[in-house]
Coordinates of C-alpha atoms and ligand atoms in Angstrom, one line a residue:
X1 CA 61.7 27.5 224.7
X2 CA 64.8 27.2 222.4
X3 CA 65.6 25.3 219.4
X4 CA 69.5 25.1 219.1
X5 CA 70.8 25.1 215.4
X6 CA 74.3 26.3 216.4
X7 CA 74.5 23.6 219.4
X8 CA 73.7 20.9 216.5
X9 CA 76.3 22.0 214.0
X10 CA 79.0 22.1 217.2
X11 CA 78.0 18.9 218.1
X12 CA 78.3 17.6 214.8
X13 CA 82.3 18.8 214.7
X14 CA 83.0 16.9 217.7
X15 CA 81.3 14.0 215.8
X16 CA 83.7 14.3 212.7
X17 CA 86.5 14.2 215.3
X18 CA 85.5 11.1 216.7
X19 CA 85.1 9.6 213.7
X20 CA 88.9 9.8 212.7
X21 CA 89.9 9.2 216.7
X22 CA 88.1 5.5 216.2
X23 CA 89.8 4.9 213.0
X24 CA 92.9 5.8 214.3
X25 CA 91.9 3.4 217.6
X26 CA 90.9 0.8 215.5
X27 CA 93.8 0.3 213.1
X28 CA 96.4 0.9 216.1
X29 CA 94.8 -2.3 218.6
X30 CA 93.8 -3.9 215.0
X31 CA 90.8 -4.3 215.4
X32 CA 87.4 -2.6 215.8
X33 CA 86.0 -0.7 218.7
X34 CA 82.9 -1.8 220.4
X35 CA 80.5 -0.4 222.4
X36 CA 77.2 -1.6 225.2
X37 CA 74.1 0.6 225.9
X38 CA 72.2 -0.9 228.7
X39 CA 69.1 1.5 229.2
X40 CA 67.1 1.3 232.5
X41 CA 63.6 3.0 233.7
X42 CA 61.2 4.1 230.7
X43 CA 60.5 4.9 227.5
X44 CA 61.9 8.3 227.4
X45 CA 65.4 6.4 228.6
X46 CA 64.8 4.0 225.4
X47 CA 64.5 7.1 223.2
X48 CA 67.8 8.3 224.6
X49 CA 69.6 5.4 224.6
X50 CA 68.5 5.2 220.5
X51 CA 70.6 8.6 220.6
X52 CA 73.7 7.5 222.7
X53 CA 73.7 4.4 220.1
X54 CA 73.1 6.7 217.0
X55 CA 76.1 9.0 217.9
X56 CA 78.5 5.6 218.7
X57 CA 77.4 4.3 215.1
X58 CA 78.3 6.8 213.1
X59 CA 81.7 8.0 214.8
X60 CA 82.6 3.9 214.0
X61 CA 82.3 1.9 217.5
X62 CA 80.7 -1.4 216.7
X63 CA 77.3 -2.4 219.2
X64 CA 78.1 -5.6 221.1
X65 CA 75.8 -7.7 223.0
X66 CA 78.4 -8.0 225.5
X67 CA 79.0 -5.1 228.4
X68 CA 82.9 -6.7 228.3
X69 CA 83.2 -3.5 225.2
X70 CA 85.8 -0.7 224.5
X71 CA 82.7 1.6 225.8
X72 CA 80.1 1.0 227.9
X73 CA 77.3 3.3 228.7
X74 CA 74.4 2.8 231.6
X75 CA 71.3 5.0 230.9
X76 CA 70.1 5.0 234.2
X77 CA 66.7 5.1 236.2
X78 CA 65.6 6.7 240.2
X79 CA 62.0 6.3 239.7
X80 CA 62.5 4.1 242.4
X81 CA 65.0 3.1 244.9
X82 CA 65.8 -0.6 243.2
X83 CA 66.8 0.8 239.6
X84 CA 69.4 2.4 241.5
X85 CA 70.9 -0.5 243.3
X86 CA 70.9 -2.2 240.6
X87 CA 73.2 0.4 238.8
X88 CA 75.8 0.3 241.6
X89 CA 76.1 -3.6 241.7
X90 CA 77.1 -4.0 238.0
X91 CA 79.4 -1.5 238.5
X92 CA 81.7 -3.6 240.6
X93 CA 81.6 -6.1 237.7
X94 CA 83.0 -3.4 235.0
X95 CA 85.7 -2.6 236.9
X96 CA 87.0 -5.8 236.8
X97 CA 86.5 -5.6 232.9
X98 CA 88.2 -2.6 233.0
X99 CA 91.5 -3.7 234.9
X100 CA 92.1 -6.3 231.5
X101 CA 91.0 -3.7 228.9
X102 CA 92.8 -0.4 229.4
X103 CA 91.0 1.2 226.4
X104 CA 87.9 0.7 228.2
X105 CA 85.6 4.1 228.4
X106 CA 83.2 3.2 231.5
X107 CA 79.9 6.5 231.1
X108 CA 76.8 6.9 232.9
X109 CA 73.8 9.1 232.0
X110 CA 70.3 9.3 232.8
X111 CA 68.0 10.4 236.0
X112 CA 70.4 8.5 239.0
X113 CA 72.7 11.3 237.4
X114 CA 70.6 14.3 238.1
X115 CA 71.0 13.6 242.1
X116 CA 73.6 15.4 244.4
X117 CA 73.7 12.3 246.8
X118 CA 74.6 9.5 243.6
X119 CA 77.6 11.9 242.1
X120 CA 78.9 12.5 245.8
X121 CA 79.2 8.4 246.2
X122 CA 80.3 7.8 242.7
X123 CA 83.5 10.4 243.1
X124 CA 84.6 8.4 246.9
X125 CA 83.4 4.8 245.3
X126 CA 83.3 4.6 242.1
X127 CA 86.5 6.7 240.8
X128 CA 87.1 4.3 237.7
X129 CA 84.2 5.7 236.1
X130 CA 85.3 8.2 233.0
X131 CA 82.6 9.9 232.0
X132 CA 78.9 11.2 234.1
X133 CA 76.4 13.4 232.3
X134 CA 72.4 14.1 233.0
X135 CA 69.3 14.1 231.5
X136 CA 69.7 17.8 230.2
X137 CA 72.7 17.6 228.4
X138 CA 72.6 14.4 226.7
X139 CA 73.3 16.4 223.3
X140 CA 76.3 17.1 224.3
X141 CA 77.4 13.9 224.5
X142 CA 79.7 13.5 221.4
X143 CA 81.9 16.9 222.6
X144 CA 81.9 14.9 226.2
X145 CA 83.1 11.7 224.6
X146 CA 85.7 13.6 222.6
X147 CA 87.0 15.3 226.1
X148 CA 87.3 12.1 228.1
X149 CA 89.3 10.4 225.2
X150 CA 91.4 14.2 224.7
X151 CA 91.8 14.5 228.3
X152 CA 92.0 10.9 229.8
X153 CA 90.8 12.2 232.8
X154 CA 87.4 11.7 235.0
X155 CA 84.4 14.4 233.5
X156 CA 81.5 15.0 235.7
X157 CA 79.2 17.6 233.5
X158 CA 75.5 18.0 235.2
X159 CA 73.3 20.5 234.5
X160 CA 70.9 22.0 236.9
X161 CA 67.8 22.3 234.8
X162 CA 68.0 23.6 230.9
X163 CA 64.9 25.5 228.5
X164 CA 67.2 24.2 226.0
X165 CA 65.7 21.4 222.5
X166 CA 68.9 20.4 220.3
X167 CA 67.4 18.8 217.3
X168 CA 68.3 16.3 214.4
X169 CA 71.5 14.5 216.1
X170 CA 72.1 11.0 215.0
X171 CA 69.5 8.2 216.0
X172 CA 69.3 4.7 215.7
X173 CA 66.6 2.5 216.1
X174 CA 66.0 -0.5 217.5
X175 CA 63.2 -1.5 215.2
X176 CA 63.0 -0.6 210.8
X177 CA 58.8 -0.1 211.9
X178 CA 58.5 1.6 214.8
X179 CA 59.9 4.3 216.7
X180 CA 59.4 6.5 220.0
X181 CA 59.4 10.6 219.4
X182 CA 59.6 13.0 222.3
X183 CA 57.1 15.2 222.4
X184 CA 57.7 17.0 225.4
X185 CA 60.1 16.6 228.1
X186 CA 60.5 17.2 231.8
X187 CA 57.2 17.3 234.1
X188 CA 55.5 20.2 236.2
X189 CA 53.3 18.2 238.0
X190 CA 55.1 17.3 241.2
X191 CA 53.5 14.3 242.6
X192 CA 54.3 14.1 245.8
X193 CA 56.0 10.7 245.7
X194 CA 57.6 11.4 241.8
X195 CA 61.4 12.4 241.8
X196 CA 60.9 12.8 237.7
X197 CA 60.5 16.4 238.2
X198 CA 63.2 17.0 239.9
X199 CA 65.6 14.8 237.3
X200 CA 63.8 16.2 234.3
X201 CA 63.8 18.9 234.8
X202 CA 60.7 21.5 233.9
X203 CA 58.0 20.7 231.1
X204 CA 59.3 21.7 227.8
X205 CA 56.9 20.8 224.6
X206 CA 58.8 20.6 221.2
X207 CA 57.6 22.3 218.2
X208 CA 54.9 20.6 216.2
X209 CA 56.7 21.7 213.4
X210 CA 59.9 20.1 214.3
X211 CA 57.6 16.6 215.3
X212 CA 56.5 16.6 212.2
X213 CA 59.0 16.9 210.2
X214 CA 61.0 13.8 212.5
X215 CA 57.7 11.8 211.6
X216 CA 57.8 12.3 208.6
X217 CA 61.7 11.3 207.9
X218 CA 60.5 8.6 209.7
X219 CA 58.4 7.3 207.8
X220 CA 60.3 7.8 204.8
X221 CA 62.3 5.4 206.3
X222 CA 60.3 2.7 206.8
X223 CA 58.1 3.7 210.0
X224 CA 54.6 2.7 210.2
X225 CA 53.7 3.1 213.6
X226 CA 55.2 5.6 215.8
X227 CA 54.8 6.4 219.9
X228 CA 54.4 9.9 221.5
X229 CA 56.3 10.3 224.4
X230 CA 56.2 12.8 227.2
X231 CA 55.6 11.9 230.7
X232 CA 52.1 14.2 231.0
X233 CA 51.4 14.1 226.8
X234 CA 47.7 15.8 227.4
X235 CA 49.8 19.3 228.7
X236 CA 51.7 19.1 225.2
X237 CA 51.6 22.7 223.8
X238 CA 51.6 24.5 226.7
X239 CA 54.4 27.6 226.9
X240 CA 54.7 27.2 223.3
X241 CA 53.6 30.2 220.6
X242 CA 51.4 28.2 218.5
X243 CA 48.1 27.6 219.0
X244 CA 48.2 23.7 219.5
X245 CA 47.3 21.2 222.3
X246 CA 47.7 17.5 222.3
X247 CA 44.5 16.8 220.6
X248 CA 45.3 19.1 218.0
X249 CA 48.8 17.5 217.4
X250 CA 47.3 14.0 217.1
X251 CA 44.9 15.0 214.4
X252 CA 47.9 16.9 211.6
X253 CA 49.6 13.3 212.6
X254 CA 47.5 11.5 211.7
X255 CA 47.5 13.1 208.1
X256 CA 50.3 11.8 207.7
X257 CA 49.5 9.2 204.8
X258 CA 52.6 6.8 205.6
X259 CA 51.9 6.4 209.0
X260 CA 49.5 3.7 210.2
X261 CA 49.5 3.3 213.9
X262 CA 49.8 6.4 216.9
X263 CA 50.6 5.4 220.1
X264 CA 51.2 8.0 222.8
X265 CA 52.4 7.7 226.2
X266 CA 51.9 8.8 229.3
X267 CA 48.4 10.2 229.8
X268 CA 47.8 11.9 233.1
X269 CA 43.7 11.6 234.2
X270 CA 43.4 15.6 235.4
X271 CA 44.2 16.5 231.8
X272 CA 42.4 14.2 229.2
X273 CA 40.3 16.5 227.3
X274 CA 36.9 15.4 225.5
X275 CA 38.4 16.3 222.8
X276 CA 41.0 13.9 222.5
X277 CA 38.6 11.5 223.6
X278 CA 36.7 12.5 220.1
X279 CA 39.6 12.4 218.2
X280 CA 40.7 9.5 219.1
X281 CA 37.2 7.7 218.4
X282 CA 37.3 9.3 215.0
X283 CA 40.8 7.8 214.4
X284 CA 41.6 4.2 212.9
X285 CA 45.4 5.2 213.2
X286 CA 45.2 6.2 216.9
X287 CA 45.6 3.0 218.9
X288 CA 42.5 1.8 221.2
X289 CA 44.9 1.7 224.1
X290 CA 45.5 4.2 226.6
X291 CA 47.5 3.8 229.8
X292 CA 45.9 6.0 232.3
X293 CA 48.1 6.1 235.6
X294 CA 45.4 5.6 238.6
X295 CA 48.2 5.2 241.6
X296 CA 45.1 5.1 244.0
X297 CA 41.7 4.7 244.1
X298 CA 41.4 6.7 247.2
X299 CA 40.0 10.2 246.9
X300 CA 41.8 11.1 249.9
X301 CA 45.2 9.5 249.0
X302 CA 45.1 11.3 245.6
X303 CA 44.8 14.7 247.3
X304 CA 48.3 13.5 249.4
X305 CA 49.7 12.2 246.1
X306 CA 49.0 15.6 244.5
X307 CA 47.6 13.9 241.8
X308 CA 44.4 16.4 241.0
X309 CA 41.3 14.0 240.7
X310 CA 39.2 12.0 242.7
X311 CA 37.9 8.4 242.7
X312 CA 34.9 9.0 240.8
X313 CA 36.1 11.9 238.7
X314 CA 38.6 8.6 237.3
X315 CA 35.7 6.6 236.9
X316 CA 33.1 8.7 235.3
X317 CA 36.7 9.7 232.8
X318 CA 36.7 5.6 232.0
X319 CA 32.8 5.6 231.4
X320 CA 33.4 8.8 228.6
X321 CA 36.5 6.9 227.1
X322 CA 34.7 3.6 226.6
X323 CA 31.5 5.2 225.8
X324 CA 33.1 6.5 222.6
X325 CA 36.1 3.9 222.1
X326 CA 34.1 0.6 222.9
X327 CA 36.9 -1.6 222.6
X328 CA 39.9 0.1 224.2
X329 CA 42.3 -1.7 226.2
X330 CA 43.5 0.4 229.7
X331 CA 46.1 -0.1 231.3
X332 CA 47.8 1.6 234.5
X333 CA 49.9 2.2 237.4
X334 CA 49.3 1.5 241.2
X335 CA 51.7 2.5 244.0
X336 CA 50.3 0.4 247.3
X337 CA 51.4 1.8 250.6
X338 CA 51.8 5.4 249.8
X339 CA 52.2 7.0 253.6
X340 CA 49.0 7.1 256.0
X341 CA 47.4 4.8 253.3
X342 CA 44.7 2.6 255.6
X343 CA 43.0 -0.9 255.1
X344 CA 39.9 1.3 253.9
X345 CA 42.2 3.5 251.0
X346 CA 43.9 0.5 249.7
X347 CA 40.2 -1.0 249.5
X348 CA 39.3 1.6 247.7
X349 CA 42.0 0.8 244.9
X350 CA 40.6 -2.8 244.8
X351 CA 37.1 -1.6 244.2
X352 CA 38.9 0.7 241.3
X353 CA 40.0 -2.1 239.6
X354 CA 37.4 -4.4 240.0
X355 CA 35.5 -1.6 237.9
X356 CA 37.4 -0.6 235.1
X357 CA 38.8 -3.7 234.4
X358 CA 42.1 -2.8 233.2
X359 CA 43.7 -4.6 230.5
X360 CA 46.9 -4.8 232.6
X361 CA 48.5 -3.0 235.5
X362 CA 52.1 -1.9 236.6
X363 CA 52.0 -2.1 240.4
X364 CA 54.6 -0.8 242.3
X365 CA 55.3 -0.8 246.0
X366 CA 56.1 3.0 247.4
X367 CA 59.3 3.8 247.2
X368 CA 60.1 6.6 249.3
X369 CA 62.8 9.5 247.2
X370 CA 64.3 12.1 249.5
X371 CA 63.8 15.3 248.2
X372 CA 59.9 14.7 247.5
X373 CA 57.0 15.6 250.0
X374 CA 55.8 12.3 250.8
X375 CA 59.2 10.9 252.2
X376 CA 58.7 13.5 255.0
X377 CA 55.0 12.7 255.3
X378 CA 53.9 10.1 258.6
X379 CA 52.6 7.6 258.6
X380 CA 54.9 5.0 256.6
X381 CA 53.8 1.8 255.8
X382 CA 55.5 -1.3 257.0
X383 CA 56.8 -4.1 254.8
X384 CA 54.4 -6.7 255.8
X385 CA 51.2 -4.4 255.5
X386 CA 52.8 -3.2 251.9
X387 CA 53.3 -6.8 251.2
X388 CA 50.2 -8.3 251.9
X389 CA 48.0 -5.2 250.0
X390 CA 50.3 -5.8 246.8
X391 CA 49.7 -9.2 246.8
X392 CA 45.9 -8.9 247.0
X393 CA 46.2 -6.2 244.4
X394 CA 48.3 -8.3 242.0
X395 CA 45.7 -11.5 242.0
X396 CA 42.5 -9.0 241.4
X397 CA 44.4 -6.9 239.3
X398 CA 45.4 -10.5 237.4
X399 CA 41.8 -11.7 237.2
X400 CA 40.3 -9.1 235.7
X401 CA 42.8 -9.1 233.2
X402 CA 42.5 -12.5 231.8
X403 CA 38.9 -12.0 231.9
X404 CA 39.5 -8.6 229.3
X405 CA 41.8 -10.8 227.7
X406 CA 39.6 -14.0 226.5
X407 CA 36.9 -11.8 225.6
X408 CA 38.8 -11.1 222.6
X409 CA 39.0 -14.8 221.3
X410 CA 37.4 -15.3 218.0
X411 CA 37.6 -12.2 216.7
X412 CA 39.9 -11.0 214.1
X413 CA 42.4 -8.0 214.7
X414 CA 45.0 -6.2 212.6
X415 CA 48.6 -7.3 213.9
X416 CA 51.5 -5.1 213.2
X417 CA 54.6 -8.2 213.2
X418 CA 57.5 -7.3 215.2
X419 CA 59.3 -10.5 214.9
X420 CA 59.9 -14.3 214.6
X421 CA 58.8 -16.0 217.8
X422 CA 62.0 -15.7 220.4
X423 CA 60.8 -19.8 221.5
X424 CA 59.1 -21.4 218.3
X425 CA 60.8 -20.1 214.8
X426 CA 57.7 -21.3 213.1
X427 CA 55.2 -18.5 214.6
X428 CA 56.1 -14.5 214.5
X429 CA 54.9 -11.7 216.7
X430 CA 53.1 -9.3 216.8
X431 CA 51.1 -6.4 218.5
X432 CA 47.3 -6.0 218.0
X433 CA 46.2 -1.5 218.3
X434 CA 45.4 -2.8 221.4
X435 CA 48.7 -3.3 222.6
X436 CA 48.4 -7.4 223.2
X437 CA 50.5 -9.5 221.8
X438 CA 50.2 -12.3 219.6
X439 CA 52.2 -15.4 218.2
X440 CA 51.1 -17.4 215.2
X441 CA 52.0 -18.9 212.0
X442 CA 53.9 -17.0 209.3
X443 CA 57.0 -16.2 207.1
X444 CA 59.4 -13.6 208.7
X445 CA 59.1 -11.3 205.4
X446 CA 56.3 -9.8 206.6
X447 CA 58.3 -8.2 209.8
X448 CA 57.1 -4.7 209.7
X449 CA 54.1 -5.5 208.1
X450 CA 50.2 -4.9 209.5
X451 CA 48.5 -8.5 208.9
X452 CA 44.7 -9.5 209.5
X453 CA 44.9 -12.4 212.5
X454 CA 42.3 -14.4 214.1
X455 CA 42.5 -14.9 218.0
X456 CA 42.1 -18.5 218.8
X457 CA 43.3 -18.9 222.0
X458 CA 43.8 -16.7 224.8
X459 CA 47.0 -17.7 226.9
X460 CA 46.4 -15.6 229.7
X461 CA 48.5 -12.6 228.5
X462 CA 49.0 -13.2 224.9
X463 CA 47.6 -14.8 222.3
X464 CA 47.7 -17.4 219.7
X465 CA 46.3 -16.8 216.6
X466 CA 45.9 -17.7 213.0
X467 CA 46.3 -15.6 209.9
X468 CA 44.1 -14.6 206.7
X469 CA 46.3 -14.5 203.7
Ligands
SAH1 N1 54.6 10.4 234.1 C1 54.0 9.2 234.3 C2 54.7 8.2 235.2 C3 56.2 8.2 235.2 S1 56.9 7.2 236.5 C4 52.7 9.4 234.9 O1 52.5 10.3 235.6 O2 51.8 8.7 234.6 C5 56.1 5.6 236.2 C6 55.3 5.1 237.4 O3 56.2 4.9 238.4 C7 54.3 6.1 238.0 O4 53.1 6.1 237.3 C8 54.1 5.5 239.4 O5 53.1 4.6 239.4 C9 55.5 4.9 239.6 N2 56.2 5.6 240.6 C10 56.7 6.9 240.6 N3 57.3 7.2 241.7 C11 57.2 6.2 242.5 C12 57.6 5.9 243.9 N4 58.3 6.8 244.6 N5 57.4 4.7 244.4 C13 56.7 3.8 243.7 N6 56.3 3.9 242.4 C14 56.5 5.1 241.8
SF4_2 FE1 55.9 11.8 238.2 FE2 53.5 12.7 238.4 FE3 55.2 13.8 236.6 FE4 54.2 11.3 236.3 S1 53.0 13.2 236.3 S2 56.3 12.0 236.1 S3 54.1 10.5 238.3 S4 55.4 13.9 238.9
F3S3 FE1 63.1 6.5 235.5 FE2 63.8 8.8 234.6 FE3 62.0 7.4 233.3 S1 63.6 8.3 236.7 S2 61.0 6.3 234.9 S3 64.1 6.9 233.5 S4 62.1 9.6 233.5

């Protein structure tokens, strides 16, 4: 593992560069530059895209709503096959913003990025695109930028894999309150469906040193709640010097005086420890939600899925969490009609369900990645069978949810308020620990603030409640 001062400063010098190219821009066209993240796939893209957008900030681009902008910038997703057709269809309408602007910079970034077969079809199809990095050298995006604007020319610049951690570039959040921190990055876990850790790259855990210290400027800042983020957070520590695991990590957080909500995400099952079970009781910063990935309930499609539990070694992990955390909220992923998965297997997940009682539930049809075991395995599904089994899984998985969700009515949570109500100016928003959200009465000052609210009504998935002054 490497921290990389020297690749920071560098980066930093093509920054000041920019800076006076924009300026230059800017008073030439006479007027200023502007500039369009659209970020798609997870949180870790969101944290990345808050990087993209920190870097355009301070080098003097303005952010506009609109993608018709000087530079535009697609943070892209592969998880499965739709976030990338979606990526190639708005593509065909920036070019035709492009033909009327010719200062328009047209980048792309992200997992898509990381695969041989996207770059091949983006060089014969796509040619008006300037400038194509990956997920392992999004620091270097400032000395890429200055290259494309130098050179005028097309720059491809993908990188295999990297052991590489450039700290403390430019940031900028989307909210004063909260932010997302990696943790960790890449995966080793290989699920035999998952292209992540082959776009990812390797599992790399940051310093807890180096977390720290970004919490902590953080919450000088104005942060009160802050999410972890790693796509396996209970490895975190592993290959590093120190003597620290995720629970460990959690606890010096939460010393930190300032801070006043952890939230941490993703947790894989074959690696939640009893110990951050316990420190996570023992917590009133630590959020009682945790979104535990099931994918299947079937023991034997687990063991296909490479996923390193069973159905009941799941279960008897849900009875230890809720024995200590009454109240927590779960909440989870399902793929339906992973190959050779029968009427019995997909039964199986039902019967999963129907016993946790998850809060709420991503589910996601199989999408088969080439490169990864499973889209060589027999046995594919067919649409209608997929279809039917994701319907049936959505309306249980629905159920049980509303029925977690109006237990809560008439008690009284603390609500962290994120903003003023996008439909009804008169109510704000906000998120209870538990990750639901709820609307109700109340002046916008107290954005960013932790308020006590009472739960009056339960609206299926959200809430509407009242506040205590
Ligand atoms: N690291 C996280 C998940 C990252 S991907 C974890 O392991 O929990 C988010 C979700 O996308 C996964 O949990 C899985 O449910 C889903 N997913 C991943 N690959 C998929 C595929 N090939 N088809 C359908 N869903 C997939
Ligand atoms: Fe993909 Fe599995 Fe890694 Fe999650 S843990 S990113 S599902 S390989
Ligand atoms: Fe997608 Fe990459 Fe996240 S593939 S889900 S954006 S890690």
């Amino acid at each position: 593992m490497n921290t990389n001062i020297e690749e920071t400063k560098r980066q930093y010098e093509y920054i000041d560069k920019l800076k006076s190219i924009v300026k230059d821009k800017s008073k030439k066209i006479g007027r200023e530059l502007t500039y369009n993240v659209t970020t798609f796939g997870c949180q870790m893209n969101a944290r990345d895209s808050e990087k993209l957008r920190g870097i355009l900030n301070t080098i003097g681009y303005i952010e506009s709503e609109d993608e018709n902008a000087d530079f535009v910038i697609y943070n892209t997703c592969t998880v499965r096959e739709n976030a990338n057709n979606k990526v190639y269809g708005r593509l065909g309408v920036l070019y035709s913003y492009k033909k009327k602007n010719p200062n328009m910079i047209i980048a792309l970034c992200g997992c898509m990025m990381q695969e041989d077969v996207v770059i091949q079809k983006i060089k014969e199809s796509y040619n008006f695109v300037d400038l194509i990095f990956g997920t392992h050298n999004i620091f270097k995006f400032p000395e890429l930028l200055y290259n494309v604007i130098d050179s005028n020319d097309q720059i491809i610049d993908i990188w295999e894999d990297t052991t590489q951690i450039v700290e403390k570039l430019p940031t900028s959040r989307k909210y004063s309150f909260k932010s997302g921190i990696n943790i960790m990055f890449g995966c080793n876990n290989f699920c035999s469906y998952c292209i992540v850790p082959y776009v990812r790259g390797r599992e790399r855990s940051r310093k807890p040193e180096e977390i720290i210290e970004e919490i902590k400027t953080l919450s000088e800042d104005g942060v009160k709640e802050i999410m972890l983020l790693g796509q396996n957070v209970n490895s975190y520590g592993k290959g590093l010097d120190e003597d620290i695991n995720f629970a460990k990590l959690l606890s010096e957080i939460n010393d930190i005086d300032s801070i006043k909500r952890i939230r941490f995400m993703t947790s894989h099952p074959k690696d939640l420890s009893d110990e951050l079970i316990d420190v996570m009781a023992s917590s009133d910063k630590i959020c009682d939600h945790l979104h535990l990935p099931l994918q299947s309930g079937s023991t034997e499609i687990l063991s296909k899925m490479n996923r390193h539990y069973t159905k009941e070694d799941y279960l008897s992990l849900v009875d230890r969490i809720r024995a200590k955390i009454t109240d927590i909220a779960l909440t989870t992923d399902i793929i339906v009609g992973f190959p050779g998965e029968t009427e019995e297997d997909f039964e199986e997940t039902l019967d999963v369900v129907r016993k946790v009682g998850f809060d709420s539930a991503f589910t996601f049809i199989y999408s088969k990645r080439t490169g990864t075991p499973a889209a060589s395995m027999e046995n594919q599904i067919s649409d209608d069978v997929i279809k039917d089994r994701f319907d049936r899984l959505l309306e249980l998985v629905q159920k049980m949810g509303r029925e977690r969700y109006d237990r809560r009515v008439g008690k009284t949570y603390d609500v962290l308020v994120e903003n003023v109500n996008e439909k009804d100016a008169s109510l704000l928003s906000g998120r209870m620990s538990n990750n639901a959200i709820v609307h109700f009465p109340g002046d916008e000052k107290l954005i960013g603030e932790i308020v006590n609210v009472s739960i009056k009504e339960c609206k299926g998935f959200y809430y509407i409640g009242e506040m205590y002054e």
